[in-house]
Tab-separated table of C-alpha atoms and ligand atoms in Angstrom:
chain	number	residue	atom	x	y	z
A	810	MET	CA	0.093	-0.195	0.271
A	811	GLN	CA	0.726	3.348	-0.632
A	812	SER	CA	1.660	5.607	2.193
A	813	LYS	CA	1.167	9.194	1.734
A	814	PRO	CA	1.842	12.316	4.420
A	815	SER	CA	-0.953	13.056	7.216
A	816	ILE	CA	-3.298	15.485	5.917
A	817	PRO	CA	-5.076	17.255	8.726
A	818	VAL	CA	-8.657	16.703	8.416
A	819	ASP	CA	-9.810	19.674	8.547
A	820	CYS	CA	-7.222	21.541	6.141
A	821	CYS	CA	-10.304	21.312	3.379
A	822	ALA	CA	-11.855	24.330	5.808
A	823	SER	CA	-8.758	26.086	5.681
A	824	PRO	CA	-9.629	29.339	4.333
A	825	GLY	CA	-8.809	30.322	0.569
A	826	LEU	CA	-9.484	26.051	-0.385
A	827	ILE	CA	-12.393	25.319	-2.327
A	828	SER	CA	-13.695	21.643	-3.133
A	829	VAL	CA	-12.999	20.537	-6.969
A	830	ASP	CA	-17.111	20.692	-7.565
A	831	GLU	CA	-17.453	23.918	-6.145
A	832	ALA	CA	-14.644	25.203	-8.721
A	833	ILE	CA	-15.694	23.518	-11.656
A	834	LYS	CA	-19.040	25.072	-11.432
A	835	SER	CA	-17.996	28.422	-10.729
A	836	MET	CA	-15.344	28.330	-13.870
A	837	LEU	CA	-18.187	27.041	-16.020
A	838	GLY	CA	-20.544	29.431	-14.898
A	839	ALA	CA	-17.972	31.994	-16.339
A	840	ALA	CA	-18.055	30.597	-19.590
A	841	SER	CA	-20.439	31.122	-22.373
A	842	ALA	CA	-20.153	29.114	-25.702
A	843	ILE	CA	-18.920	31.234	-28.639
A	844	VAL	CA	-21.405	32.383	-30.735
A	845	GLU	CA	-20.011	32.606	-34.734
A	846	THR	CA	-20.042	29.532	-36.792
A	847	GLU	CA	-19.034	28.172	-40.372
A	848	LYS	CA	-19.501	26.179	-42.651
A	849	ILE	CA	-17.234	22.929	-43.124
A	850	LYS	CA	-17.077	20.025	-45.175
A	851	ILE	CA	-17.609	16.638	-43.724
A	852	GLU	CA	-14.350	15.615	-44.310
A	853	ASP	CA	-13.491	18.580	-41.508
A	854	SER	CA	-15.973	17.932	-38.710
A	855	LEU	CA	-14.056	15.535	-36.441
A	856	ASN	CA	-14.379	16.739	-32.798
A	857	ARG	CA	-16.280	20.153	-33.915
A	858	ILE	CA	-19.383	20.710	-32.486
A	859	LEU	CA	-22.680	21.133	-34.878
A	860	ALA	CA	-24.041	24.464	-34.759
A	861	GLU	CA	-27.637	23.623	-36.242
A	862	ASP	CA	-30.067	20.939	-35.495
A	863	ILE	CA	-29.544	18.457	-38.327
A	864	ILE	CA	-33.209	16.889	-39.888
A	865	ALA	CA	-33.690	14.130	-42.316
A	866	THR	CA	-34.789	14.807	-45.672
A	867	LEU	CA	-35.119	11.141	-46.283
A	868	ASN	CA	-35.537	7.570	-45.060
A	869	VAL	CA	-32.194	5.462	-44.538
A	870	PRO	CA	-32.794	2.811	-45.230
A	871	GLY	CA	-34.916	4.339	-48.248
A	872	TYR	CA	-35.838	1.097	-49.145
A	873	ASP	CA	-37.231	-1.880	-47.354
A	874	ASN	CA	-33.980	-4.040	-48.461
A	875	SER	CA	-32.533	-7.632	-47.870
A	876	ALA	CA	-30.213	-7.941	-44.769
A	877	MET	CA	-28.736	-11.508	-46.550
A	878	ASP	CA	-27.524	-13.192	-48.952
A	879	GLY	CA	-30.395	-15.357	-49.909
A	880	TYR	CA	-33.484	-15.899	-51.673
A	881	ALA	CA	-36.664	-13.234	-51.252
A	882	VAL	CA	-40.206	-15.043	-51.206
A	883	ARG	CA	-43.618	-15.125	-49.833
A	884	CYS	CA	-44.639	-16.741	-47.017
A	885	GLU	CA	-47.767	-17.584	-48.376
A	886	ASP	CA	-45.780	-20.113	-50.983
A	887	ILE	CA	-43.476	-21.994	-48.393
A	888	SER	CA	-44.401	-24.925	-46.741
A	889	ALA	CA	-41.939	-28.360	-45.867
A	890	GLY	CA	-39.584	-28.715	-48.513
A	891	VAL	CA	-41.402	-26.572	-51.057
A	892	SER	CA	-38.990	-25.694	-54.247
A	893	LEU	CA	-39.508	-22.992	-55.991
A	894	ASN	CA	-38.557	-22.073	-59.091
A	895	ILE	CA	-36.062	-19.071	-59.035
A	896	SER	CA	-37.361	-15.576	-61.095
A	897	GLN	CA	-35.153	-13.210	-61.075
A	898	ARG	CA	-31.832	-12.356	-59.549
A	899	ILE	CA	-31.255	-8.500	-57.361
A	900	PRO	CA	-27.635	-7.906	-56.471
A	901	ALA	CA	-27.040	-4.500	-54.520
A	902	GLY	CA	-27.338	-1.323	-56.661
A	903	THR	CA	-30.237	-2.702	-59.088
A	904	THR	CA	-34.017	-2.955	-58.360
A	905	GLY	CA	-36.042	-6.447	-59.158
A	906	LYS	CA	-39.544	-6.462	-60.593
A	907	PRO	CA	-42.274	-7.725	-58.711
A	908	LEU	CA	-42.005	-10.830	-57.605
A	909	GLU	CA	-44.402	-13.511	-59.740
A	910	PRO	CA	-46.168	-15.850	-57.167
A	911	GLY	CA	-44.878	-19.313	-56.097
A	912	THR	CA	-41.395	-18.390	-56.971
A	913	ALA	CA	-37.697	-16.893	-55.554
A	914	ALA	CA	-35.506	-13.866	-56.256
A	915	ARG	CA	-32.027	-14.388	-55.954
A	916	ILE	CA	-30.788	-11.132	-54.088
A	917	PHE	CA	-27.674	-10.107	-51.960
A	918	THR	CA	-27.192	-7.744	-49.088
A	919	GLY	CA	-28.397	-4.876	-49.288
A	920	ALA	CA	-30.818	-5.259	-52.691
A	921	PRO	CA	-34.153	-3.579	-52.656
A	922	VAL	CA	-36.741	-6.651	-51.602
A	923	PRO	CA	-39.287	-6.938	-54.716
A	924	PRO	CA	-42.571	-6.189	-54.517
A	925	GLY	CA	-44.778	-8.834	-52.928
A	926	ALA	CA	-41.688	-10.432	-50.988
A	927	ASP	CA	-42.394	-10.522	-47.770
A	928	ALA	CA	-39.379	-12.369	-46.162
A	929	VAL	CA	-35.817	-12.887	-46.862
A	930	VAL	CA	-34.370	-16.818	-46.392
A	931	MET	CA	-30.642	-17.000	-46.091
A	932	GLN	CA	-28.619	-19.041	-48.420
A	933	GLU	CA	-27.418	-21.003	-45.959
A	934	LYS	CA	-30.999	-22.423	-45.375
A	935	CYS	CA	-31.680	-23.264	-49.074
A	936	HIS	CA	-30.039	-25.598	-51.721
A	937	ALA	CA	-30.458	-23.961	-55.296
A	938	ASP	CA	-29.781	-26.370	-58.367
A	939	ASN	CA	-31.024	-25.915	-62.025
A	940	GLY	CA	-32.505	-22.691	-61.550
A	941	ARG	CA	-34.704	-23.753	-58.385
A	942	VAL	CA	-34.423	-23.213	-55.145
A	943	SER	CA	-35.552	-25.607	-52.044
A	944	ILE	CA	-36.071	-24.281	-48.395
A	945	ASN	CA	-35.093	-26.145	-45.698
A	946	THR	CA	-36.463	-23.755	-42.856
A	947	GLU	CA	-39.597	-22.274	-41.338
A	948	VAL	CA	-40.196	-18.858	-42.712
A	949	ARG	CA	-41.451	-15.940	-41.362
A	950	ALA	CA	-43.172	-12.954	-42.070
A	951	ALA	CA	-40.904	-9.754	-42.536
A	952	SER	CA	-37.662	-12.207	-41.805
A	953	ASN	CA	-34.390	-10.807	-42.937
A	954	ILE	CA	-35.863	-7.584	-44.339
A	955	ARG	CA	-34.306	-4.233	-42.997
A	956	ARG	CA	-37.586	-1.831	-43.095
A	957	ALA	CA	-37.168	1.606	-45.195
A	958	GLY	CA	-36.650	4.333	-42.421
A	959	GLU	CA	-35.863	2.071	-39.431
A	960	ASP	CA	-32.903	3.601	-38.757
A	961	ILE	CA	-33.652	6.750	-39.702
A	962	ALA	CA	-37.564	8.446	-40.599
A	963	ASP	CA	-37.972	11.227	-43.119
A	964	GLY	CA	-38.334	14.198	-41.115
A	965	SER	CA	-36.660	13.399	-38.167
A	966	THR	CA	-33.692	14.927	-36.392
A	967	VAL	CA	-30.761	13.272	-37.108
A	968	LEU	CA	-28.304	15.157	-34.778
A	969	LYS	CA	-28.555	18.646	-32.161
A	970	THR	CA	-26.838	21.420	-32.094
A	971	GLY	CA	-24.282	21.171	-29.667
A	972	GLN	CA	-23.268	17.999	-30.597
A	973	ARG	CA	-19.776	17.042	-30.734
A	974	ILE	CA	-18.290	15.262	-33.766
A	975	ARG	CA	-16.591	11.956	-33.335
A	976	PRO	CA	-16.544	9.257	-36.246
A	977	GLN	CA	-19.986	7.666	-35.725
A	978	GLU	CA	-21.684	11.381	-36.634
A	979	MET	CA	-19.575	11.664	-39.322
A	980	GLY	CA	-20.953	8.629	-40.838
A	981	LEU	CA	-24.328	9.437	-39.262
A	982	LEU	CA	-24.276	12.944	-41.285
A	983	ALA	CA	-22.776	11.094	-44.739
A	984	SER	CA	-25.797	8.682	-44.392
A	985	VAL	CA	-28.400	11.026	-44.519
A	986	GLY	CA	-26.448	12.562	-46.977
A	987	CYS	CA	-24.922	15.788	-45.301
A	988	ALA	CA	-22.008	17.180	-47.143
A	989	GLU	CA	-21.666	20.434	-45.555
A	990	PHE	CA	-23.214	21.370	-42.006
A	991	LYS	CA	-22.702	24.298	-39.674
A	992	VAL	CA	-20.326	24.407	-36.669
A	993	LYS	CA	-19.223	26.723	-34.251
A	994	ARG	CA	-16.049	27.993	-35.633
A	995	GLN	CA	-12.692	27.011	-34.103
A	996	LEU	CA	-11.394	28.575	-30.652
A	997	LYS	CA	-8.514	29.555	-30.610
A	998	VAL	CA	-6.347	29.114	-27.461
A	999	ALA	CA	-2.955	30.636	-26.838
A	1000	VAL	CA	-0.381	28.597	-24.162
A	1001	PHE	CA	2.825	29.744	-22.684
A	1002	PHE	CA	5.151	27.593	-20.326
A	1003	THR	CA	6.988	29.441	-17.276
A	1004	GLY	CA	9.971	27.870	-15.538
A	1005	ASP	CA	13.764	29.016	-16.402
A	1006	GLU	CA	14.359	25.512	-15.493
A	1007	ILE	CA	12.726	24.127	-18.897
A	1008	VAL	CA	13.847	22.761	-22.207
A	1009	SER	CA	12.668	21.918	-25.366
A	1010	PRO	CA	12.944	18.322	-25.936
A	1011	GLY	CA	15.208	17.732	-29.410
A	1012	GLN	CA	17.898	20.406	-26.928
A	1013	PRO	CA	20.640	19.153	-24.900
A	1014	LEU	CA	20.073	19.428	-20.699
A	1015	GLN	CA	22.016	21.686	-18.583
A	1016	ALA	CA	22.917	21.245	-15.228
A	1017	GLY	CA	19.619	21.798	-12.903
A	1018	GLN	CA	17.391	22.034	-16.266
A	1019	ILE	CA	14.025	19.992	-17.076
A	1020	TYR	CA	12.140	19.254	-20.066
A	1021	ASN	CA	9.128	20.887	-20.928
A	1022	SER	CA	6.719	17.679	-20.851
A	1023	ASN	CA	3.407	20.378	-20.173
A	1024	GLN	CA	3.649	21.186	-23.198
A	1025	TYR	CA	3.156	18.167	-25.114
A	1026	THR	CA	0.459	17.266	-22.266
A	1027	ILE	CA	-1.443	20.430	-22.697
A	1028	THR	CA	-1.518	20.421	-26.941
A	1029	GLY	CA	-2.320	17.094	-26.927
A	1030	PHE	CA	-5.554	17.893	-24.711
A	1031	LEU	CA	-6.122	20.628	-27.159
A	1032	GLN	CA	-5.340	18.973	-30.267
A	1033	ALA	CA	-8.088	16.007	-29.303
A	1034	LEU	CA	-10.097	18.876	-28.601
A	1035	ASN	CA	-9.174	20.203	-32.254
A	1036	VAL	CA	-8.587	24.204	-30.794
A	1037	GLU	CA	-6.537	26.029	-32.663
A	1038	ILE	CA	-3.343	26.526	-30.807
A	1039	ILE	CA	-1.635	29.608	-30.061
A	1040	ASN	CA	1.815	28.925	-28.913
A	1041	LEU	CA	3.659	30.939	-27.406
A	1042	GLY	CA	6.879	28.977	-25.893
A	1043	MET	CA	8.596	29.389	-23.122
A	1044	VAL	CA	8.783	32.506	-20.726
A	1045	ALA	CA	11.149	33.387	-19.058
A	1046	ASP	CA	10.319	33.785	-15.332
A	1047	THR	CA	10.075	37.627	-14.546
A	1048	LEU	CA	7.058	39.634	-13.879
A	1049	GLU	CA	8.099	41.676	-16.908
A	1050	ASP	CA	8.339	38.762	-18.874
A	1051	THR	CA	4.766	37.136	-17.848
A	1052	VAL	CA	3.027	40.329	-17.868
A	1053	ARG	CA	3.790	41.234	-21.523
A	1054	VAL	CA	3.241	37.264	-23.260
A	1055	LEU	CA	0.186	37.266	-21.123
A	1056	GLN	CA	-0.851	40.249	-22.933
A	1057	GLN	CA	-0.257	39.178	-26.186
A	1058	ALA	CA	-1.997	35.598	-25.301
A	1059	ALA	CA	-4.918	37.394	-24.125
A	1060	SER	CA	-5.494	39.546	-27.012
A	1061	ALA	CA	-4.981	36.750	-29.449
A	1062	ALA	CA	-7.138	34.043	-28.018
A	1063	ASP	CA	-10.533	33.412	-26.531
A	1064	LEU	CA	-8.745	31.484	-23.638
A	1065	VAL	CA	-4.963	31.456	-22.430
A	1066	VAL	CA	-3.945	28.393	-20.593
A	1067	THR	CA	-0.510	28.261	-19.312
A	1068	SER	CA	1.508	25.602	-17.045
A	1069	GLY	CA	3.706	26.642	-13.786
A	1070	GLY	CA	4.431	29.455	-12.266
A	1071	VAL	CA	0.587	29.878	-9.860
A	1072	SER	CA	1.877	28.944	-6.795
A	1073	VAL	CA	2.795	30.968	-3.779
A	1074	GLY	CA	6.433	30.650	-4.325
A	1075	GLU	CA	9.044	34.379	-5.278
A	1076	GLU	CA	9.833	33.293	-8.930
A	1077	ASP	CA	5.317	32.232	-9.748
A	1078	TYR	CA	5.000	35.004	-11.862
A	1079	VAL	CA	1.751	34.099	-13.937
A	1080	ARG	CA	-0.839	34.623	-11.076
A	1081	LEU	CA	0.739	37.746	-10.355
A	1082	ALA	CA	0.716	38.858	-14.092
A	1083	LEU	CA	-2.772	37.658	-14.040
A	1084	GLU	CA	-4.024	40.141	-10.914
A	1085	GLN	CA	-2.240	43.187	-12.823
A	1086	LEU	CA	-3.827	42.780	-16.250
A	1087	GLY	CA	-7.007	41.119	-15.372
A	1088	LYS	CA	-9.184	39.038	-12.764
A	1089	LEU	CA	-8.021	36.101	-10.705
A	1090	SER	CA	-11.196	34.144	-9.542
A	1091	MET	CA	-10.279	31.476	-7.742
A	1092	TRP	CA	-6.824	29.496	-7.509
A	1093	ARG	CA	-6.246	27.246	-4.678
A	1094	ILE	CA	-8.789	23.748	-5.340
A	1095	ALA	CA	-8.850	21.436	-2.182
A	1096	MET	CA	-7.370	18.000	-4.614
A	1097	LYS	CA	-4.360	16.807	-5.148
A	1098	PRO	CA	-2.214	15.999	-7.546
A	1099	GLY	CA	-3.132	20.173	-8.587
A	1100	LYS	CA	-3.711	22.046	-5.545
A	1101	PRO	CA	-2.922	25.740	-7.569
A	1102	VAL	CA	-5.357	25.985	-10.337
A	1103	ALA	CA	-5.641	30.055	-11.473
A	1104	PHE	CA	-8.692	30.736	-13.218
A	1105	GLY	CA	-9.247	34.655	-14.667
A	1106	LYS	CA	-9.757	36.902	-17.053
A	1107	VAL	CA	-7.637	39.133	-19.114
A	1108	GLY	CA	-9.866	41.171	-21.365
A	1109	GLN	CA	-11.778	39.449	-23.544
A	1110	ALA	CA	-9.987	35.806	-22.440
A	1111	LEU	CA	-11.034	33.346	-20.467
A	1112	PHE	CA	-7.373	32.310	-18.306
A	1113	LEU	CA	-6.193	29.009	-17.074
A	1114	GLY	CA	-3.053	28.411	-15.309
A	1115	LEU	CA	-2.421	25.176	-14.303
A	1116	PRO	CA	0.460	24.042	-12.445
A	1117	GLY	CA	3.521	23.250	-12.673
A	1118	ASN	CA	3.811	19.397	-11.672
A	1119	PRO	CA	3.415	17.034	-14.516
A	1120	VAL	CA	0.632	14.614	-13.446
A	1121	SER	CA	-0.791	17.787	-11.942
A	1122	VAL	CA	-1.180	19.436	-15.483
A	1123	PHE	CA	-2.553	15.813	-16.817
A	1124	VAL	CA	-5.086	15.941	-14.446
A	1125	THR	CA	-5.832	19.596	-13.762
A	1126	GLY	CA	-5.721	19.420	-17.653
A	1127	LEU	CA	-8.586	17.010	-18.044
A	1128	LEU	CA	-10.921	18.070	-14.585
A	1129	PHE	CA	-10.675	21.929	-15.501
A	1130	ALA	CA	-9.440	22.531	-18.929
A	1131	ARG	CA	-11.018	20.099	-20.607
A	1132	PRO	CA	-14.565	21.162	-20.142
A	1133	LEU	CA	-13.956	24.046	-20.106
A	1134	ILE	CA	-12.763	24.289	-23.253
A	1135	LEU	CA	-16.194	22.062	-24.275
A	1136	LYS	CA	-18.491	24.927	-22.704
A	1137	LEU	CA	-16.336	27.728	-24.524
A	1138	GLN	CA	-16.921	25.474	-28.025
A	1139	GLY	CA	-20.358	25.161	-27.293
A	1140	ALA	CA	-20.781	21.268	-26.680
A	1141	THR	CA	-23.960	20.248	-24.926
A	1142	GLN	CA	-21.793	17.422	-23.276
A	1143	THR	CA	-19.078	18.881	-21.394
A	1144	ALA	CA	-18.366	16.710	-18.047
A	1145	ALA	CA	-16.269	13.424	-18.606
A	1146	PRO	CA	-18.326	9.888	-17.530
A	1147	LYS	CA	-17.554	7.840	-14.733
A	1148	LEU	CA	-17.511	4.233	-14.477
A	1149	MET	CA	-17.625	1.653	-11.182
A	1150	ALA	CA	-14.394	-0.717	-10.204
A	1151	THR	CA	-13.865	-2.117	-7.422
A	1152	ALA	CA	-10.386	-1.259	-5.540
A	1153	ASN	CA	-7.789	-3.575	-4.926
A	1154	PHE	CA	-5.763	-1.061	-2.614
A	1155	ASP	CA	-6.156	0.443	0.672
A	1156	TRP	CA	-5.730	4.567	0.908
A	1157	PRO	CA	-6.265	6.522	3.494
A	1158	SER	CA	-8.260	10.002	3.088
A	1159	GLY	CA	-6.927	13.263	3.758
A	1160	GLY	CA	-8.813	16.855	3.461
A	1161	ARG	CA	-8.139	16.989	-0.497
A	1162	GLN	CA	-9.713	14.845	-3.615
A	1163	GLU	CA	-7.152	13.440	-4.489
A	1164	TYR	CA	-7.452	11.417	-8.135
A	1165	LEU	CA	-5.388	8.392	-8.067
A	1166	ARG	CA	-3.908	6.956	-10.853
A	1167	VAL	CA	-5.365	3.434	-11.374
A	1168	ARG	CA	-5.259	0.641	-14.439
A	1169	ILE	CA	-8.292	-1.168	-15.017
A	1170	ASP	CA	-7.991	-5.328	-14.949
A	1171	ASN	CA	-10.820	-6.606	-17.092
A	1172	THR	CA	-9.584	-10.198	-16.937
A	1173	GLY	CA	-12.745	-11.191	-13.849
A	1174	ASN	CA	-16.026	-10.892	-14.019
A	1175	ALA	CA	-16.200	-7.462	-12.306
A	1176	PRO	CA	-13.573	-4.313	-13.446
A	1177	VAL	CA	-10.955	-3.962	-10.059
A	1178	ALA	CA	-8.769	-0.780	-9.843
A	1179	CYS	CA	-5.233	-1.623	-9.821
A	1180	LEU	CA	-2.807	1.587	-8.094
A	1181	TYR	CA	-0.031	2.787	-9.950
A	1182	PRO	CA	2.899	2.198	-6.932
A	1183	HIS	CA	4.250	5.689	-7.199
A	1184	GLN	CA	1.180	8.643	-7.150
A	1185	GLY	CA	3.785	11.639	-6.351
A	1186	SER	CA	2.548	14.845	-8.865
A	1187	GLY	CA	5.662	14.193	-10.770
A	1188	VAL	CA	5.931	10.931	-11.717
A	1189	LEU	CA	4.265	11.277	-15.632
A	1190	SER	CA	4.342	7.388	-15.731
A	1191	SER	CA	1.560	6.978	-13.592
A	1192	ALA	CA	-0.699	8.509	-15.753
A	1193	SER	CA	0.725	7.188	-18.880
A	1194	TRP	CA	0.013	3.460	-16.849
A	1195	SER	CA	-2.964	4.342	-15.883
A	1196	ASP	CA	-6.783	3.785	-18.030
A	1197	GLY	CA	-7.975	6.173	-15.133
A	1198	LEU	CA	-8.301	8.362	-11.935
A	1199	VAL	CA	-10.179	7.158	-8.918
A	1200	GLU	CA	-11.829	9.795	-7.347
A	1201	ALA	CA	-10.918	9.639	-3.385
A	1202	ALA	CA	-13.079	11.993	-1.805
A	1203	VAL	CA	-12.489	14.149	1.088
A	1204	ASN	CA	-12.168	12.062	4.709
A	1205	GLN	CA	-13.511	8.670	3.014
A	1206	PRO	CA	-10.533	6.567	3.537
A	1207	ILE	CA	-10.928	3.325	0.641
A	1208	LYS	CA	-10.733	-0.640	1.513
A	1209	SER	CA	-9.530	-3.168	-0.447
A	1210	GLY	CA	-12.993	-4.496	-1.987
A	1211	ASP	CA	-14.802	-0.818	-1.364
A	1212	LYS	CA	-16.368	-0.040	-4.864
A	1213	VAL	CA	-15.115	3.206	-6.237
A	1214	SER	CA	-15.700	5.736	-8.916
A	1215	TYR	CA	-12.898	6.396	-11.748
A	1216	ILE	CA	-12.879	8.708	-14.907
A	1217	PRO	CA	-11.664	6.284	-17.980
A	1218	PHE	CA	-9.349	7.898	-19.983
A	1219	GLN	CA	-10.860	5.955	-22.703
A	1220	GLY	CA	-12.671	8.160	-25.369
A	1221	LEU	CA	-11.724	11.527	-23.668
A	1222	PHE	CA	-8.958	12.011	-26.074
B	1310	AMP	P1	6.028	25.558	-10.136
B	1310	AMP	O1	4.340	25.729	-10.402
B	1310	AMP	O2	6.474	26.364	-11.330
B	1310	AMP	O3	6.508	26.288	-8.690
B	1310	AMP	O4	6.603	24.423	-11.185
B	1310	AMP	C1	6.469	23.159	-9.846
B	1310	AMP	C2	7.366	21.966	-10.368
B	1310	AMP	O5	6.471	21.597	-12.091
B	1310	AMP	C3	8.470	21.960	-10.645
B	1310	AMP	O6	9.313	20.815	-10.129
B	1310	AMP	C4	8.712	22.494	-12.166
B	1310	AMP	O7	10.481	21.959	-12.230
B	1310	AMP	C5	7.786	21.818	-13.047
B	1310	AMP	N1	7.425	22.375	-14.173
B	1310	AMP	C6	6.832	23.397	-14.532
B	1310	AMP	N2	7.019	23.753	-15.474
B	1310	AMP	C7	7.048	22.545	-16.445
B	1310	AMP	C8	7.058	21.761	-17.995
B	1310	AMP	N3	6.366	22.385	-18.636
B	1310	AMP	N4	7.391	20.460	-17.895
B	1310	AMP	C9	7.892	19.874	-16.962
B	1310	AMP	N5	7.864	20.314	-15.346
B	1310	AMP	C10	7.001	21.348	-15.381
B	1311	MG	MG1	8.070	27.472	-11.886
């Protein structure tokens, strides 16, 4: 079991610390969706947000069609061991003629069922020979026929404004013939990264330096959310530079996201720059990792200052940046889904809500959450190893065998 430093149980109530839920609520309350829209092609729509309701102007399927390769028949012609003349052949992409009574039509998956036929018998249940087919099964009316409009009815609402477009929505839009449609314009997000110790990967490291991993965690989130990224790079740990770049970021973007410099150290200039240029709304959250998170406004732009520690960036990026961006983009669904699993570890509770990196073992009857052995806020391997974050609530210790809720990473990026 992982031990952790003891935290006074009442520290959540200490002045200035607000709960995760309160912080998310107040952050989302201050964010409103962009109003501008643009028309785009379906091929460019992945992870964009729909800005109009899509109404079907046709049925899908457009006509009754066969769900199988087989024979289209009239049920009333079928009796035990019957043999029927094959009167026509209907491949997909063609239309047959009305089925002559007492005959069968050779038919293929997706081909229109000919008028007069009321069932399709799958070919595995038939024996064809010399222009005739014998049917060795009972045949029920409507079997193996996909009805016109059974997926989408002409005139129905296919998708609503605010829907985030995933691959399945791209396919659905195409299925109703929608080649272009209105989406919210792309959100502009400016990013910059603080810390005189950070260096870009690809450069040699000098003593006391580390690689800038946060840039890639954050831009990875932003790429997955399909925003326009304005990358202002690394900023020196001085108030002057931080103010200058923050001003530049805020005038170019809808949202500014940064990492580092939001704590209470003398070298933490982001919070100070925000206070100088705009308004700071909250900055200490009862969570671990990731206590210092700054949220505010500079001019017309919203500001989200994530902590510096790499795991804190990942966790607060998921909990704060993701829903904030979705809300600004105009998405209806902003919250990450939660699932349940059984913990196979003990965890002592503290005064801050903790986000434990776990891997979900699905080899048994029910999912089991297994803890990464090192939960330090600098241990980024924990985030890569894991499938999700268990939420360990304030003052509620977890015992092995307890049901716990977790946020799965799958589907979020
Ligand atoms: P700070 O909040 O600026 O005090 O940073 C907290 C910790 O996060 C320090 O150990 C920093 O070295 C580290 N850190 C800050 N920025 C980055 C970054 N871009 N990539 C990796 N680690 C960082
Ligand atoms: Mg720093």
